[in-house]
XYZ file of C-alpha atoms in Angstrom:
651
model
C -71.495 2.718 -84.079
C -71.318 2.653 -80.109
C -71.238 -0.912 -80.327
C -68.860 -1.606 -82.553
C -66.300 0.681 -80.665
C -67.075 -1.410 -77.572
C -66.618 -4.316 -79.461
C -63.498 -3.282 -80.457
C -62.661 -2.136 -77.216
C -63.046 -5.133 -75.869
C -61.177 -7.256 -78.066
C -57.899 -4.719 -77.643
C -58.422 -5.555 -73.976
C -58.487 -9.359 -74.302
C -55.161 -9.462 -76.418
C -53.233 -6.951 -74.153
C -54.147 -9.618 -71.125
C -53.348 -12.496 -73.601
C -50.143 -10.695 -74.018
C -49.144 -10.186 -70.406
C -50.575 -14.012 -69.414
C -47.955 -14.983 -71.889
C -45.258 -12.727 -70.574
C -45.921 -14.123 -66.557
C -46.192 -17.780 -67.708
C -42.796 -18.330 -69.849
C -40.234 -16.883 -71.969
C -39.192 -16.712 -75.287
C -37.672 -20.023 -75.470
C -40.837 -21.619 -74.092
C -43.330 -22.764 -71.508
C -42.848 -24.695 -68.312
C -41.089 -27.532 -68.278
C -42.956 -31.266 -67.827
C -41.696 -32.549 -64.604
C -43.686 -36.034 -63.927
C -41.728 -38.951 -65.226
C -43.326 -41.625 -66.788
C -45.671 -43.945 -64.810
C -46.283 -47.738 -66.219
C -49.847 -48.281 -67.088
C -50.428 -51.905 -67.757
C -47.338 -54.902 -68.776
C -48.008 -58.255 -70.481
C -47.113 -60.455 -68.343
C -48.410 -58.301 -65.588
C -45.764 -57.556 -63.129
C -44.908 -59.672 -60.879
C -47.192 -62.554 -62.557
C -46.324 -66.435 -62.146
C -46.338 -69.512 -63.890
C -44.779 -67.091 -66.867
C -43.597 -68.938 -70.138
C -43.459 -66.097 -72.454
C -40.267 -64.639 -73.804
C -41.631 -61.667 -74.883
C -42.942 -58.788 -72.453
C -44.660 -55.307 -73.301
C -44.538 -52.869 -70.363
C -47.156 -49.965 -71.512
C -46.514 -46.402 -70.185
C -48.814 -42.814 -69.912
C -46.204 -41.384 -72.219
C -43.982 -41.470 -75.051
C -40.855 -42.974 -73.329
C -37.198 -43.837 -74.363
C -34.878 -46.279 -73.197
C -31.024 -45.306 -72.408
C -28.231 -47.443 -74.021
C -29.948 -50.318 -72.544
C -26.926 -53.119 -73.313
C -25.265 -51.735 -70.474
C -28.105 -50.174 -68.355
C -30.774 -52.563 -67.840
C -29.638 -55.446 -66.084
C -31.563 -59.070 -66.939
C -31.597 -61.553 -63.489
C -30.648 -64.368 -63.944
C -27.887 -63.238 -66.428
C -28.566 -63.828 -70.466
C -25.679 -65.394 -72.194
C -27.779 -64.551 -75.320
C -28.067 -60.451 -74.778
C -31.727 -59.856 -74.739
C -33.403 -57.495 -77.191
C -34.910 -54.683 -75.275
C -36.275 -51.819 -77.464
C -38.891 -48.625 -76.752
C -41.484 -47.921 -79.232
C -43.855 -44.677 -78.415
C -44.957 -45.633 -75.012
C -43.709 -49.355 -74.852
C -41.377 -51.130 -73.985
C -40.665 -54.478 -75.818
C -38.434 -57.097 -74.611
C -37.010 -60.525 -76.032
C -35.624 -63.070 -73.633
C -33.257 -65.273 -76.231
C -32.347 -67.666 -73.419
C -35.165 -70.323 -72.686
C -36.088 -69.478 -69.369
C -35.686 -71.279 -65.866
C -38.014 -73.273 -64.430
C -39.336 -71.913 -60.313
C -37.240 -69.437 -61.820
C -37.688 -65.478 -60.484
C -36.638 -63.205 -63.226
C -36.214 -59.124 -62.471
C -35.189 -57.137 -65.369
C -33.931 -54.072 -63.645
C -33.792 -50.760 -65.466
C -32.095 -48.590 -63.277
C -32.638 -45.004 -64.393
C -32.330 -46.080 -68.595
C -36.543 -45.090 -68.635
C -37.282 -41.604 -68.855
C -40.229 -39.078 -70.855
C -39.160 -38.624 -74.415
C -39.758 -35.206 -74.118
C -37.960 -33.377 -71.091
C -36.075 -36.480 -70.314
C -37.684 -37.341 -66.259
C -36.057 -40.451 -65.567
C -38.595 -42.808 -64.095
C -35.699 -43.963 -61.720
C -34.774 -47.619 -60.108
C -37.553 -49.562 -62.090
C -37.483 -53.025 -62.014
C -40.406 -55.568 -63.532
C -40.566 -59.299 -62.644
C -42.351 -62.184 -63.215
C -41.739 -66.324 -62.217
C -41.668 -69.307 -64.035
C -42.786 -71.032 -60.863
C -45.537 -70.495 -58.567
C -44.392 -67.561 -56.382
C -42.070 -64.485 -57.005
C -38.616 -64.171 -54.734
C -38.988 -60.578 -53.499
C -35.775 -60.247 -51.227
C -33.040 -57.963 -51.772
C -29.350 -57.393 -50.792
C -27.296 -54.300 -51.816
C -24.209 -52.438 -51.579
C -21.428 -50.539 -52.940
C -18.033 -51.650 -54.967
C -15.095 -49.359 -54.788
C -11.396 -49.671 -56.474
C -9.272 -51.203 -53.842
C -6.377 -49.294 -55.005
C -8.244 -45.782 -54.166
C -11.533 -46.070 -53.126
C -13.240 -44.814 -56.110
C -16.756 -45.807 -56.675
C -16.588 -48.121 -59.544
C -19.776 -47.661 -62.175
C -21.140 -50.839 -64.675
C -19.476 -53.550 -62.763
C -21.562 -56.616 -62.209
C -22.139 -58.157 -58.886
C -23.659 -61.207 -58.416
C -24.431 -64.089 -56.025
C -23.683 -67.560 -56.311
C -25.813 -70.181 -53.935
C -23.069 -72.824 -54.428
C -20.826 -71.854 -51.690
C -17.324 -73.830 -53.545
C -14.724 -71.225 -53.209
C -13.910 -72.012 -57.303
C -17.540 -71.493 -58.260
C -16.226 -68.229 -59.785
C -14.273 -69.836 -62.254
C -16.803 -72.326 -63.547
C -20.236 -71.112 -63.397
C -22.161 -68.310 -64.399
C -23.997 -65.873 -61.366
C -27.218 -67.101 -60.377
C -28.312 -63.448 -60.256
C -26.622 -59.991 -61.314
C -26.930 -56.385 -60.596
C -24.963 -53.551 -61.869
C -23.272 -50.629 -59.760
C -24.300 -47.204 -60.576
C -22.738 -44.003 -60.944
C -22.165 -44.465 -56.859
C -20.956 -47.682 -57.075
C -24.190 -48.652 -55.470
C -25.780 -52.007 -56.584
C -29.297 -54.103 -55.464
C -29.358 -57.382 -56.572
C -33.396 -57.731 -56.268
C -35.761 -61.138 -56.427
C -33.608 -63.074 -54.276
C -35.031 -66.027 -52.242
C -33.900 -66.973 -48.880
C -30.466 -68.987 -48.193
C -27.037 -68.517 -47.961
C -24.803 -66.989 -50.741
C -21.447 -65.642 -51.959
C -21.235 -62.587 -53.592
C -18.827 -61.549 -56.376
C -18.038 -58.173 -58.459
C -16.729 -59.169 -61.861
C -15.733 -56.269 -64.929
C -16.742 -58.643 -67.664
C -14.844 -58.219 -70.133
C -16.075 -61.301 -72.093
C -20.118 -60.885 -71.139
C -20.316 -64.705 -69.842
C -20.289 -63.923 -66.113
C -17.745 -65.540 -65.067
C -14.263 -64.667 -64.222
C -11.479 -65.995 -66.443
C -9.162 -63.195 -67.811
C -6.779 -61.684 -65.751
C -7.514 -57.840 -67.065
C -11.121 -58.153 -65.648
C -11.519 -55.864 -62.083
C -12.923 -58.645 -59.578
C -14.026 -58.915 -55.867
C -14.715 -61.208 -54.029
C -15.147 -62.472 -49.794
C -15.427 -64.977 -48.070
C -18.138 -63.756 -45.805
C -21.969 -65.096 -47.117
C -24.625 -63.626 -47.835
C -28.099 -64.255 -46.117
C -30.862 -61.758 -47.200
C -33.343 -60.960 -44.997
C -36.156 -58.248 -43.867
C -37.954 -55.880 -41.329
C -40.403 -53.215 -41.373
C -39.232 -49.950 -40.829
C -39.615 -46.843 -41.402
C -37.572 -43.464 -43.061
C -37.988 -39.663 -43.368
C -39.056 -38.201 -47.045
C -38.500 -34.649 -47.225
C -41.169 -32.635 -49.413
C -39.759 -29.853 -51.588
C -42.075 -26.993 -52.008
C -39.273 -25.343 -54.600
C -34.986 -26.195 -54.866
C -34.469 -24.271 -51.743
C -37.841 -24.772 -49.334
C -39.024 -27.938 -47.895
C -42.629 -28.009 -48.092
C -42.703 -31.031 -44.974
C -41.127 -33.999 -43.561
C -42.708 -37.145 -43.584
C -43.022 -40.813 -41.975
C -42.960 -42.984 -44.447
C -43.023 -46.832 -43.487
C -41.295 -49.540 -45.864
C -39.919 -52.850 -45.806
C -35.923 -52.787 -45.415
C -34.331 -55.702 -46.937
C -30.708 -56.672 -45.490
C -27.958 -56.545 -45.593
C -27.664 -52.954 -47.266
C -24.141 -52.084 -46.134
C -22.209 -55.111 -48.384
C -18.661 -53.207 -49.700
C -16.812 -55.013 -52.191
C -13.067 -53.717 -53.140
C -12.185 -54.932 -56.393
C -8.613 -55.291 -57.978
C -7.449 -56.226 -60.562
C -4.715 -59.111 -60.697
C -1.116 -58.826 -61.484
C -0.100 -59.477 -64.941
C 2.402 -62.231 -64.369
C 2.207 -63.690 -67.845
C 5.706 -62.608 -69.224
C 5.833 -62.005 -73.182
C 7.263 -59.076 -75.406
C 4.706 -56.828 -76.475
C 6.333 -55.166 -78.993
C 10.170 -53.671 -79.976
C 10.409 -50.590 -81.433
C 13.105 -48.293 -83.023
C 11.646 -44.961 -82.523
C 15.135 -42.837 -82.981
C 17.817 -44.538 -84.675
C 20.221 -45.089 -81.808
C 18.320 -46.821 -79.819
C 15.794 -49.271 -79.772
C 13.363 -50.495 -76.991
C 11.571 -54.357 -75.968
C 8.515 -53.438 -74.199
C 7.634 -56.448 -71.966
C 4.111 -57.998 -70.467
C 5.477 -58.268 -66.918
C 8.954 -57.832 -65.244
C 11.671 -60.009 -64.507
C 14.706 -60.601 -62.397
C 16.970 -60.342 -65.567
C 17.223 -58.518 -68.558
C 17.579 -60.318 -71.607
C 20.691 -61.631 -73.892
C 21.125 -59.985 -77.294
C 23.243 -61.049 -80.127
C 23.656 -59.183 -83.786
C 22.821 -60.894 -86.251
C 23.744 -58.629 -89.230
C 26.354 -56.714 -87.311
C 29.147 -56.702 -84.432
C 27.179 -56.703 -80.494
C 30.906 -56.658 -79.197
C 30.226 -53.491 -76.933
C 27.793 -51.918 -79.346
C 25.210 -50.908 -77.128
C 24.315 -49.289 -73.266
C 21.500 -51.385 -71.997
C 18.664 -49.382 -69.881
C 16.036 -50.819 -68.131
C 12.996 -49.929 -66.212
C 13.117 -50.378 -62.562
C 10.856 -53.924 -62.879
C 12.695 -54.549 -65.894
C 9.250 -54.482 -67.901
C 10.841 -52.114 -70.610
C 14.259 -52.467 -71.789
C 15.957 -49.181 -74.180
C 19.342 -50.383 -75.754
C 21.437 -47.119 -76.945
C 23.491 -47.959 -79.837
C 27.238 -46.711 -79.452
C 28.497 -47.230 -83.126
C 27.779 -44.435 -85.602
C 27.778 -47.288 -88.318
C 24.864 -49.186 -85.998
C 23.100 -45.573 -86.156
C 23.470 -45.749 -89.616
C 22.038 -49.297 -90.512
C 18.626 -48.620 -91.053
C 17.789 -52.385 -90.107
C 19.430 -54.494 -87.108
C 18.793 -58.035 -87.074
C 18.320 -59.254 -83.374
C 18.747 -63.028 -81.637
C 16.931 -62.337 -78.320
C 17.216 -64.829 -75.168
C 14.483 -64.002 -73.050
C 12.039 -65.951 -70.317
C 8.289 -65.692 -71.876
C 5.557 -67.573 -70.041
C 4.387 -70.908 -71.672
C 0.737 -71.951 -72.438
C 1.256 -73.302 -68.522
C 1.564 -70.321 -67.178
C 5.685 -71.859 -66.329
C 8.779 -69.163 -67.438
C 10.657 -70.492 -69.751
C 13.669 -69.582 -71.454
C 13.338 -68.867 -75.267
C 14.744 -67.473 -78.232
C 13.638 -65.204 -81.010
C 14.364 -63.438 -83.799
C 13.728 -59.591 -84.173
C 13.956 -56.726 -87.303
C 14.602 -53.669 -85.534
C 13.612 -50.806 -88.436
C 14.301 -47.463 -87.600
C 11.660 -45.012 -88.373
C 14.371 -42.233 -88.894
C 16.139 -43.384 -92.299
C 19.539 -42.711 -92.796
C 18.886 -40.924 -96.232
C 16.387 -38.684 -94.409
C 18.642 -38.103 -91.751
C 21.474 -37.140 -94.386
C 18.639 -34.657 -96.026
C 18.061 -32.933 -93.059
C 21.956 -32.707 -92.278
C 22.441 -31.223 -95.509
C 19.754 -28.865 -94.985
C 21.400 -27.670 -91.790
C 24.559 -27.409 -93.125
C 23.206 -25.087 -96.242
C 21.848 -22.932 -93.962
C 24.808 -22.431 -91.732
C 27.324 -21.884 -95.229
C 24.510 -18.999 -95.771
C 24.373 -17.703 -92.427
C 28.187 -17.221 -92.573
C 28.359 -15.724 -95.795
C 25.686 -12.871 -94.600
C 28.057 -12.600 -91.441
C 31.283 -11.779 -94.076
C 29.278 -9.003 -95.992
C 28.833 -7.369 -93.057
C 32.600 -8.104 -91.748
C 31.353 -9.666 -88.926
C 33.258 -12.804 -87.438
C 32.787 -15.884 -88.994
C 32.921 -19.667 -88.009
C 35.905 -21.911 -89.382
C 33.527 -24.933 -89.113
C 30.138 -25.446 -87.911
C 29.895 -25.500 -84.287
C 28.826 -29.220 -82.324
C 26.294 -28.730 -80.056
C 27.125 -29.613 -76.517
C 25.490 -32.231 -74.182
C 22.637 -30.240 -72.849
C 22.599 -30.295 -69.148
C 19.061 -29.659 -66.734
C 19.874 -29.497 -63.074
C 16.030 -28.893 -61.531
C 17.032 -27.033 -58.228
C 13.810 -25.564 -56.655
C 15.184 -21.593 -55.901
C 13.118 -22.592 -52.662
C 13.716 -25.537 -51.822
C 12.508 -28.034 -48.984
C 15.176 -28.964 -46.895
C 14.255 -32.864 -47.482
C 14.568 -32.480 -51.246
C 17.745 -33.345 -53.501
C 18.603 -31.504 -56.616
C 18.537 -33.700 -59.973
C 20.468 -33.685 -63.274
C 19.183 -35.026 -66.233
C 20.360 -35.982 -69.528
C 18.996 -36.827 -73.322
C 21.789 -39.585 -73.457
C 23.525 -42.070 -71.285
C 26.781 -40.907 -69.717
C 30.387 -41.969 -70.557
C 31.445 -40.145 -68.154
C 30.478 -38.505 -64.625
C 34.025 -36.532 -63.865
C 32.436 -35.666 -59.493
C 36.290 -34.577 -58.952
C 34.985 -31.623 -61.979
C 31.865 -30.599 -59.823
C 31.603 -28.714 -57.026
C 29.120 -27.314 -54.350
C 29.546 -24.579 -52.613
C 27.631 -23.080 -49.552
C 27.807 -19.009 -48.836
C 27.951 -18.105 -44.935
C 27.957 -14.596 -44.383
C 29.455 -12.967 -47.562
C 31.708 -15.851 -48.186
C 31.598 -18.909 -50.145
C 32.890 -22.358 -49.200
C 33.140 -25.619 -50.464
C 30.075 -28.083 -49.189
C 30.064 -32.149 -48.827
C 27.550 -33.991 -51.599
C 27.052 -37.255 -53.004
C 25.999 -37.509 -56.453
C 24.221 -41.271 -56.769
C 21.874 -42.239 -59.959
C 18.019 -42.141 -58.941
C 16.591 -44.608 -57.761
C 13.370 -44.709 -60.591
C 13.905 -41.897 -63.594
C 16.534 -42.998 -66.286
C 19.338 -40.517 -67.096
C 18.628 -38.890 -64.011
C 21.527 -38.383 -60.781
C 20.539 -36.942 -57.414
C 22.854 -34.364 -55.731
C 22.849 -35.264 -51.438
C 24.156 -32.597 -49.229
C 23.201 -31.420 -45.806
C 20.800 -28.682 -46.936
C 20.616 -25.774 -44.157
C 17.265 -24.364 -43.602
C 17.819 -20.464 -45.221
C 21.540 -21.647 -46.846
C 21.950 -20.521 -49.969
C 24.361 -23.027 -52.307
C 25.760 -22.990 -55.751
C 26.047 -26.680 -57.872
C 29.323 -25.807 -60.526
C 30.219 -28.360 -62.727
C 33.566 -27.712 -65.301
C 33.172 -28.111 -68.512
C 33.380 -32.188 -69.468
C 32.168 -32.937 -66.219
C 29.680 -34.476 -68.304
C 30.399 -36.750 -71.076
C 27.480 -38.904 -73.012
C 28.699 -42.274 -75.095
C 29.088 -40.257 -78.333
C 31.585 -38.388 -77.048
C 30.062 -35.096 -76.419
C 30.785 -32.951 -73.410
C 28.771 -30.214 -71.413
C 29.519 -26.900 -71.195
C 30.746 -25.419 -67.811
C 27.316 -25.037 -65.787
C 25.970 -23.628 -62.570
C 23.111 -23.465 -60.691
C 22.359 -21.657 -57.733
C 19.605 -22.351 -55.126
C 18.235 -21.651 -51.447
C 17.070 -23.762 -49.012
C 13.858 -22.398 -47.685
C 13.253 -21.440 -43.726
C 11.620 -24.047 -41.516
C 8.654 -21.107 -40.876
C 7.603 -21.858 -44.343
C 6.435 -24.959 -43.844
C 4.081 -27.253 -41.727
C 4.241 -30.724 -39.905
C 1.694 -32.685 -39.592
C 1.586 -35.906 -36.956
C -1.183 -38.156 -36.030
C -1.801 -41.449 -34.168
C -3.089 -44.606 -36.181
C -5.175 -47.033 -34.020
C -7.280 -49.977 -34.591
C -5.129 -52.269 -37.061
C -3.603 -55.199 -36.649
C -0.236 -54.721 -39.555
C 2.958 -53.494 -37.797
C 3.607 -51.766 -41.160
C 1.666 -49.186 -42.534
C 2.041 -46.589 -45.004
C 0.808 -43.484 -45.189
C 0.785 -40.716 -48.370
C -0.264 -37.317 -48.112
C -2.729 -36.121 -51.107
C -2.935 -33.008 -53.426
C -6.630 -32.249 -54.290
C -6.196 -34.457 -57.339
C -5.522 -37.595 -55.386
C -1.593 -38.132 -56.158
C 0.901 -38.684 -53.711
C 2.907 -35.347 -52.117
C 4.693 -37.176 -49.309
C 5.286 -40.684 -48.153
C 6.073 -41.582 -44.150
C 5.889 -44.973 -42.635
C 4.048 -45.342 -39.351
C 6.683 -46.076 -36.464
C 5.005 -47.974 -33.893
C 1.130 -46.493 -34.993
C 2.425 -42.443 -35.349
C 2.987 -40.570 -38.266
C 5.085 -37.757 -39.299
C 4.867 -35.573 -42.303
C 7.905 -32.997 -42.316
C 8.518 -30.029 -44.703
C 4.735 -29.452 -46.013
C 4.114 -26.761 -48.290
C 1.187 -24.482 -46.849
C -1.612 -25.772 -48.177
C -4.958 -28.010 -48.720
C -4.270 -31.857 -48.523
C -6.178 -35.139 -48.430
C -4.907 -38.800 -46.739
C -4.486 -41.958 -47.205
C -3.148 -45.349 -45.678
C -2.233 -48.481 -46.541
C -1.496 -51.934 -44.636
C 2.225 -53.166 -46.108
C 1.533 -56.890 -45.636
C 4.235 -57.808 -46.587
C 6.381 -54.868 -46.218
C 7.617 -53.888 -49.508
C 6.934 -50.298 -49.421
C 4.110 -50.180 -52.144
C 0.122 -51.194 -52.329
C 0.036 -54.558 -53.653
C -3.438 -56.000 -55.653
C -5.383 -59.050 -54.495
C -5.002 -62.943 -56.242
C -8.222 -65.129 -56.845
C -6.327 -68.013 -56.797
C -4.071 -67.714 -54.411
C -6.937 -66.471 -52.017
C -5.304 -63.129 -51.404
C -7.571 -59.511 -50.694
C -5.541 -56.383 -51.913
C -3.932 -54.696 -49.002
C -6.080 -52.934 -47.519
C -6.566 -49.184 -48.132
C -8.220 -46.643 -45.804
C -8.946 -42.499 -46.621
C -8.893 -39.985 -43.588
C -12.667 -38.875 -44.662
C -11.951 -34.958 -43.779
C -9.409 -32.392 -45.911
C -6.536 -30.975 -44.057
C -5.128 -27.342 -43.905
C -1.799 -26.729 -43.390
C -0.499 -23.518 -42.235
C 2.931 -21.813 -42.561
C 5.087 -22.482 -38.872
C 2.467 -24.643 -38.248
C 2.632 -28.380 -36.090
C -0.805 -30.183 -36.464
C -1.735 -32.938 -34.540
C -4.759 -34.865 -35.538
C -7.129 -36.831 -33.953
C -5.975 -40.379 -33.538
C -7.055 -42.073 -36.604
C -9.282 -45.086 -36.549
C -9.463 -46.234 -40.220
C -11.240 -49.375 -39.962
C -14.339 -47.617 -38.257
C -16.059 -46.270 -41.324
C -17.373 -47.881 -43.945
C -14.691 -47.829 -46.686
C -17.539 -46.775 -49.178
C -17.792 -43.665 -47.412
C -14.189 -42.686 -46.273
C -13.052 -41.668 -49.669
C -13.876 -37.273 -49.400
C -16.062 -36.372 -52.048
C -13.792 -33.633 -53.410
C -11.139 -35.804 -54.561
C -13.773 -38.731 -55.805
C -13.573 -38.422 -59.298
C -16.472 -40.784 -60.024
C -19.292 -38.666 -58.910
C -22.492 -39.373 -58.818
C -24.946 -38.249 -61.455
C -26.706 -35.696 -60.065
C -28.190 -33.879 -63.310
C -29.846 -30.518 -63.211
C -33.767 -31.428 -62.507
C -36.935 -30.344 -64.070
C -38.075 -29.139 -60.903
C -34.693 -26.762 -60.637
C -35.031 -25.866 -63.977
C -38.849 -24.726 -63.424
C -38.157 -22.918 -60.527
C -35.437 -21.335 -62.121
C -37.958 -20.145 -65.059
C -39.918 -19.167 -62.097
C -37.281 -16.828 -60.818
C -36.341 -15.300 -63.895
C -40.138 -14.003 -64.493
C -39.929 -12.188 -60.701
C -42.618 -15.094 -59.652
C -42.849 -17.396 -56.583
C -42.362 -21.384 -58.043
C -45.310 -23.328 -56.883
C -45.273 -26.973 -58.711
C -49.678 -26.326 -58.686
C -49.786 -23.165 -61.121
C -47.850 -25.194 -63.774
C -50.538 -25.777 -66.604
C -50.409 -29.515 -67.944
């Protein structure tokens, strides 16, 4: 009897510490977390074997193993016109070469960070196997980053690749001798390179045949070459104990291939190819061409089904890309189909403007029968409203009531005293009475007519700018009689007004600073929000900038050479042999105080790599930095009031 109760005894004890061992080691949701990523075993070829004629290799791994969206992650060198079939099965990997290979050929089928465990997903990270057709393997490397010329963004999945034919039109007629792909970074390594002299390329390939020859693919290119090369060196690895303590800091020698620091700036070219995209008829009193590419005119239009004898208001875009045509005749409105001759210059199969004509339908998408449904619909309502208004004796409407032209004046209540009022309209105007509209100024308690100018804007359609000579503190009031405003259908505004201040010169900041080091007698520099858009634009007089009127605040910078001083950030031209302009980012944020003058530190933009000027807070391409096994562990580890040490973890 004694010994069964000890035998019981003894098993109560064992399950109680069963339970707790289970309570220190995990939680409900599970155990700890695998974090070794896969490690290849054996590969057939081997790695790095010669004298290869095989098309099909088998890399073997210690683990079950998946490959990520490998079309676009693994990278095949040289490049595969015929896409190579690259699949994981358990713990392999299998691959089909479908291009015969290369004789004294080095191949290097990089996989970037596509391997990883099929169970906690450790990415194996920056694998690459290779093999040669010949009798030795080409081991240098050369690497880099490509960034957006425009903005400096790190551009991921574009191909770079080097060429050992040095022509300056290789580009356009052969395919890369061997490839690499840019990363989340924009960071490439074109690996198993042998020695020599080459030109380097970036290409967006929009076509897969590695070479460039479509205008919409991103390219870069330079003119300086390439010659890979080595040295022994050596680099610091830090050892983490857990996420937040280093364990120790190592010496750890390895052979540094160069160059490392390559930056290409890719662009993408001007669309110069002039054609109509499409016409449209959105609203039925006005249609709209929609154009490829600009042009110095805007086209001739004759009715073909109808009278063009003053029939519409033509309004284009400022490049003349995108053309609306406001129909003035209700009986146009009406026509649910215009017929259209259209003289326009479209670019031949030369690439050479010529001038052409074509015939367009213009449907509108608003029917004139639905259009009469919905009238009727408002006018039933309005006979109804009125009667309920004469039940209850209260004052009814002879007719129904036109709405007036509806008039937005955007006048800040604080506004910068660099900044200019606008009024916008739905419609094009008929008339614009400025002897009916008035601004007036109040000093002391009294009110007195001000000077303006009212001038159309230079860029937004519909839209007029009110100039006047804004006093910092002034208060002012914009009053415009009724029909000031009259659109092309005859309808007049309303009497309006619109009263605003002029803010205080303590409420805002200046910011100045000296740009040194570069060559272009114009540059142009833009101040930036935190989401990388333009706030203010100053040109550099003779290497200083000024930025007046800036709203307290957190800002970002950029500059821009104006080769050719047009006041905006021209793209590059293969062809023509012509780089973007260049583009540099101040690499630090700025704060801007209230009754504040900063000066900065002179500015030397071409000192820093461009690939790291850009700051990281407005990058929008950021790296993939994905929460690790080893945080997530020592999060576990936290959680269960335990210290995190990577030896306790049962495997």
């Amino acid at each position: 009897m004694h010994a069964r109760n000890t035998t019981y005894l003894m098993l109560t004890l064992a399950a109680l510490l069963l339970m707790v061992s289970c309570a220190k080691m995990g939680n409900p949701d599970g155990g700890w977390y695998d974090e070794t990523p896969p490690r290849v075993v054996s590969a057939s070829p081997a790695d790095r074997e010669t004298e290869v004629t095989a098309q099909r290799m088998t890399i073997l791994f210690d683990e079950y193993i998946k490959v990520d969206n490998p079309s676009e992650k693994v990278v095949v060198s040289p490049p595969q016109m015929e896409m190579p079939e690259i699949q994981s099965a358990g713990r392999q990997i299998k691959i089909h070469l479908l291009d015969s290979l290369k004789p004294n050929t080095t191949y290097t089928i990089d996989f970037s960070d596509a391997i990883s465990d099929n169970n906690e997903g450790n990415p194996m990270g920056n694998y690459t196997y290779s093999f040669s057709t010949g009798d030795h393997i080409d081991t240098l490397e050369v690497s880099g980053y490509v960034v957006d010329a425009s903005n400096l963004e790190p551009i991921k999945g574009m191909l770079v690749g080097l060429y050992d034919n040095l022509s300056d039109t290789i580009f356009r007629k052969e395919p890369m001798l061997r490839v690499s792909s840019t990363d989340s970074r924009g960071h490439f390594v074109i690996k198993g390179v042998a020695p020599g002299e080459y030109r380097i390329y970036a290409l967006e390939d929009a076509d897969r045949n590695f070479v460039f020859n479509q205008k919409s693919e991103r390219i870069a290119f330079t003119h300086e070459l390439v010659k890979p090369s080595w040295k022994p060196d050596v680099r610091q690895d830090t050892i983490w104990r857990d996420s937040l303590h280093i364990d120790s800091i190592v010496q750890v020698p390895y052979t540094h291939f160069l160059p490392d620091d390559i930056v290409l700036k890719a662009f993408k070219e001007e669309q110069t190819d002039r054609y109509l995209v499409k016409s449209e008829r959105q609203r039925a009193n006005r249609f709209t061409l929609y154009y490829s590419f600009g042009g110095d005119t805007v086209p001739k239009l004759r009715g073909l089904n109808f009278d063009d004898a003053n029939a519409w208001v033509e309004e284009p875009s400022q490049r003349c890309d995108t053309i609306t045509y406001w129909l003035r005749d209700s009986l146009l409105i009406n026509q649910d189909t215009l017929e259209v001759e259209v003289t326009h210059y479209k670019t031949d199969t030369l690439g050479v403007l010529q001038l052409t004509t074509d015939t367009l339908m213009l449907l509108s998408k608003e029917p004139y029968e639905k259009r009469m449904k919905q009238l009727e619909k408002n006018i039933k309502e309005w006979e109804k409203k009125q009667e309920r208004a004469r039940k209850r004796g209260e004052p009814v409407e002879e007719s129904m009531p036109i709405k007036p032209l509806e008039v937005k004046v955007n006048a800040p209540s604080n506004m910068a005293p660099d900044q200019n009022p606008l009024i916008t309209f739905d419609t094009p105007l008929e008339v614009l009475d400025t002897a009916k509209i008035h601004l007036y100024s109040q000093q002391d308690t009294l009110w007195f007519r001000s000077p303006m100018l009212i001038r159309p804007h230079a860029i937004l359609p519909r839209t007029y700018e009110v100039v006047g000579e804004w006093r910092p503190e002034g208060k002012y009031s914009l009053e415009a009689d009724s029909a000031s405003f009259v659109n092309i259908y005859g309808t007049a505004a309303n009497a309006t007004k619109a009263g605003f201040q002029v803010a205080s010169n303590d409420q805002f900041a200046t910011i100045l600073f000296t740009v040194s080091g570069l060559q272009c007698d114009h540059l142009v520099a833009e101040l930036l929000s935190s989401s990388d858009a333009p706030v203010k634009t100053a040109k550099a007089e003779r290497g200083t900038v000024e930025f007046f009127y800036v709203t307290p605040g957190t800002y970002y910078l950029r500059l821009y050479e104006d080769l050719n001083d047009n006041g905006r950030w021209d793209t590059g031209n293969y062809d023509l042999d012509l780089q973007a302009e260049p583009m540099y980012y101040y690499p630090e944020k700025i704060e801007c105080k209230a009754n504040w003058d900063l000066t900065l530190p002179t500015w030397q933009p071409a000192m820093l790599n461009a690939a790291r000027q850009k700051p990281e807070a407005i990058t929008k391409q950021k790296g993939e930095r994905g929460k690790t096994i080893k945080r997530r562990n020592y999060e576990r580890a936290r959680q269960l009031g335990i210290e995190y040490v990577k030896e306790n973890i049962p495997y």
